[in-house]
Short mmCIF file of C-alpha atoms in Angstrom, two decimals:
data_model
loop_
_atom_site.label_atom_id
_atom_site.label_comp_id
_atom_site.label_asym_id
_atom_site.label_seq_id
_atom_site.Cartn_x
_atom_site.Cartn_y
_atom_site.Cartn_z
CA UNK A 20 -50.15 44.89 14.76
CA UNK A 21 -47.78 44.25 17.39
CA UNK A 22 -49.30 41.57 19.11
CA UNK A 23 -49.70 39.52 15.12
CA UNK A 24 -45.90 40.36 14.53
CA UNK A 25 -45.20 38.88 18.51
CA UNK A 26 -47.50 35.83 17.40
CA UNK A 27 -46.16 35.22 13.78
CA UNK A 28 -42.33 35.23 15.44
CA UNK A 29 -43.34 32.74 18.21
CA UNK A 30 -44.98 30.51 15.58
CA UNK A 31 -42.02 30.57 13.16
CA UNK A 32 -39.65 29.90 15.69
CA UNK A 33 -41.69 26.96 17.32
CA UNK A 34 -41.41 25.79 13.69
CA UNK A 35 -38.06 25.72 13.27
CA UNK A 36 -37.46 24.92 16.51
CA UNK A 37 -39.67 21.51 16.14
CA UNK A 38 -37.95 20.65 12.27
CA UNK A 39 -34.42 21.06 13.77
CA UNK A 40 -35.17 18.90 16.74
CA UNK A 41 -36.99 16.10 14.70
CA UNK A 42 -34.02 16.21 12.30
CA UNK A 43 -31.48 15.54 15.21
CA UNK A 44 -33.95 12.66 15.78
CA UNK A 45 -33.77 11.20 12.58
CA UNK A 46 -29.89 11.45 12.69
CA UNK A 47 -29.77 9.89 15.96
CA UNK A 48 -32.12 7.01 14.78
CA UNK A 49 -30.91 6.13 11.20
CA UNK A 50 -32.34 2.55 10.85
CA UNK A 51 -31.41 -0.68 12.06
CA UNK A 52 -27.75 -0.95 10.13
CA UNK A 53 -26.02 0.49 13.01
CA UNK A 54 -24.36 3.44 11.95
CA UNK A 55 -25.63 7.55 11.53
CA UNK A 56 -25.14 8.26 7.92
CA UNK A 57 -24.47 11.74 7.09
CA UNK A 58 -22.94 14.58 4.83
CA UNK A 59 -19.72 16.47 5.86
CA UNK A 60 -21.27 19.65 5.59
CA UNK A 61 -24.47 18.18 7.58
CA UNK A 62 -21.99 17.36 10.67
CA UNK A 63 -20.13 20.21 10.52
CA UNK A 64 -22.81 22.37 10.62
CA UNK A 65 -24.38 20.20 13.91
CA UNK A 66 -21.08 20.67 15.95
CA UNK A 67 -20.69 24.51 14.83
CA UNK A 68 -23.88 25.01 15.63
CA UNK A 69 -24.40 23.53 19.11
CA UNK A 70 -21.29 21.13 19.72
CA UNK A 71 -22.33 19.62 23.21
CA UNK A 72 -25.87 18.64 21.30
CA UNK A 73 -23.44 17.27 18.63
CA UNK A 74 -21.50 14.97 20.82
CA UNK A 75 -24.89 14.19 22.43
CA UNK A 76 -25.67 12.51 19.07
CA UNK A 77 -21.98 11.61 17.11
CA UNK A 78 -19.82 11.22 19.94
CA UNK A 79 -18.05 7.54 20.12
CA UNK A 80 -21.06 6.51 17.93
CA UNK A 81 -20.76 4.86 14.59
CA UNK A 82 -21.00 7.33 11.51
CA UNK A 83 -21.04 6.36 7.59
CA UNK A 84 -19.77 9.99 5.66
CA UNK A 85 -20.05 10.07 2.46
CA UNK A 86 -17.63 13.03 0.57
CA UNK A 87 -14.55 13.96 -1.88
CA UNK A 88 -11.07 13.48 -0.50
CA UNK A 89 -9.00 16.47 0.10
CA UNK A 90 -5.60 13.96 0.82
CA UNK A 91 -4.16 11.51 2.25
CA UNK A 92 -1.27 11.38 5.15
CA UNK A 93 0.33 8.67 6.13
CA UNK A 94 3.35 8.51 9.31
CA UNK A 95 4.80 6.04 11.45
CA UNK A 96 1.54 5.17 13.19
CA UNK A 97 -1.64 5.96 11.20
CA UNK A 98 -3.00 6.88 8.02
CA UNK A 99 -5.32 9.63 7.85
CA UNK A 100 -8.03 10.86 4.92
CA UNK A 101 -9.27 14.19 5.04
CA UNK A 102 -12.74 14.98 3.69
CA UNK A 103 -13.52 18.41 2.66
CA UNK A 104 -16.32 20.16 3.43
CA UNK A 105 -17.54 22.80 0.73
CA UNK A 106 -16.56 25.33 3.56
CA UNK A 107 -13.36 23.76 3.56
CA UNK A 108 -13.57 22.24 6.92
CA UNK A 109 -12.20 18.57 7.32
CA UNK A 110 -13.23 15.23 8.25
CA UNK A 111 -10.51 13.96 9.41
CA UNK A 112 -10.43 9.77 9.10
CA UNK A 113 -8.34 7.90 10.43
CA UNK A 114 -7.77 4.41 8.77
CA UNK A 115 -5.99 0.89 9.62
CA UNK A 116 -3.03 -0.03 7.38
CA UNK A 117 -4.41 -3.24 6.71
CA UNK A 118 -7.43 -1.49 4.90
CA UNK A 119 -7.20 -2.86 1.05
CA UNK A 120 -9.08 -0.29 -0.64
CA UNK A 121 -6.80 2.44 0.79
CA UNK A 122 -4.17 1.66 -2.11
CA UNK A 123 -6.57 3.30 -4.24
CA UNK A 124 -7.74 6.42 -2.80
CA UNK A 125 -6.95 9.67 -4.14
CA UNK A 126 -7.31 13.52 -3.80
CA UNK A 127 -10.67 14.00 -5.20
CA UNK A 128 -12.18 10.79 -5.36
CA UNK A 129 -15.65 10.14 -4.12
CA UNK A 130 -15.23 7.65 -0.54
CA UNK A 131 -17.89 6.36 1.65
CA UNK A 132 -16.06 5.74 4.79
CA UNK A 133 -17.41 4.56 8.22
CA UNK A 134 -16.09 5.26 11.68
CA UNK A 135 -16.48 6.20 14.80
CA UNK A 136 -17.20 9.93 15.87
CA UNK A 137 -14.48 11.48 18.22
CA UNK A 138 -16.10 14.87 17.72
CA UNK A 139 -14.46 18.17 16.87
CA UNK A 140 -11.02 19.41 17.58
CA UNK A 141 -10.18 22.87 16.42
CA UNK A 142 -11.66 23.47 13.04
CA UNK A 143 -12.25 19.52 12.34
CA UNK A 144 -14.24 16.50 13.31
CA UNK A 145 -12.64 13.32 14.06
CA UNK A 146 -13.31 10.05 12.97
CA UNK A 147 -11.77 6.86 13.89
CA UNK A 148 -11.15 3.22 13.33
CA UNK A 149 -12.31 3.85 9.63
CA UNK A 150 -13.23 1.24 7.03
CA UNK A 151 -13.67 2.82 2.99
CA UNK A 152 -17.01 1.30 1.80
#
């Protein structure tokens, strides 16, 4: 009984062991458009969960997020949107100025916002050089 309890663990961990790591593939490789889509929650859970892996795959790379807007901040040198997590973690974006469609963003509207990955700083990842799709 032992040795089928040993051999059921081993096999359920090579398991999950093989889904996680082709998931991290398909992350890493998400089509030809140049950019790693993903969920807030999705990313946040990747750098809590093993942030060196995380920047291994995010870091200084291209990343479309889609979420809700918790706010907008604005000072002297950049504007910043803050995606919320359902864990209440942020995404923290920061966008240009110049960006048109930032007039119209709100706390609580749904933004698709590309940028690159600075990776995570405290509680929150960073994302720079946005653009709201």
């Amino acid at each position: 009984m032992k040795i089928f309890i040993k051999n059921f663990t081993l096999i359920i961990t090579s398991v999950f062991l093989v889904m996680f790591s082709n998931n991290i593939y398909a992350l890493a490789n998400d089509g030809d458009d140049g950019f790693i889509s993903i969920s807030p929650e999705e990313i946040m859970k990747l750098y809590k969960e093993d942030e060196p892996k995380a920047n291994e795959i995010f870091k200084d790379k291209t990343v479309k997020i889609n979420g809700t807007v918790d706010g907008v901040s604005k000072n002297l040198y950049q504007i910043k949107i803050n995606i919320k997590t359902l864990n209440n973690e942020l995404i923290v974006c920061e966008v240009s100025s110049s960006d048109k469609k930032l007039s119209n963003i709100n706390a609580g509207d749904d933004v698709s916002i590309e940028g690159v990955c600075k990776g995570k700083l405290g509680n929150n990842v960073y994302v720079t050089q946005c653009v709201i799709k």
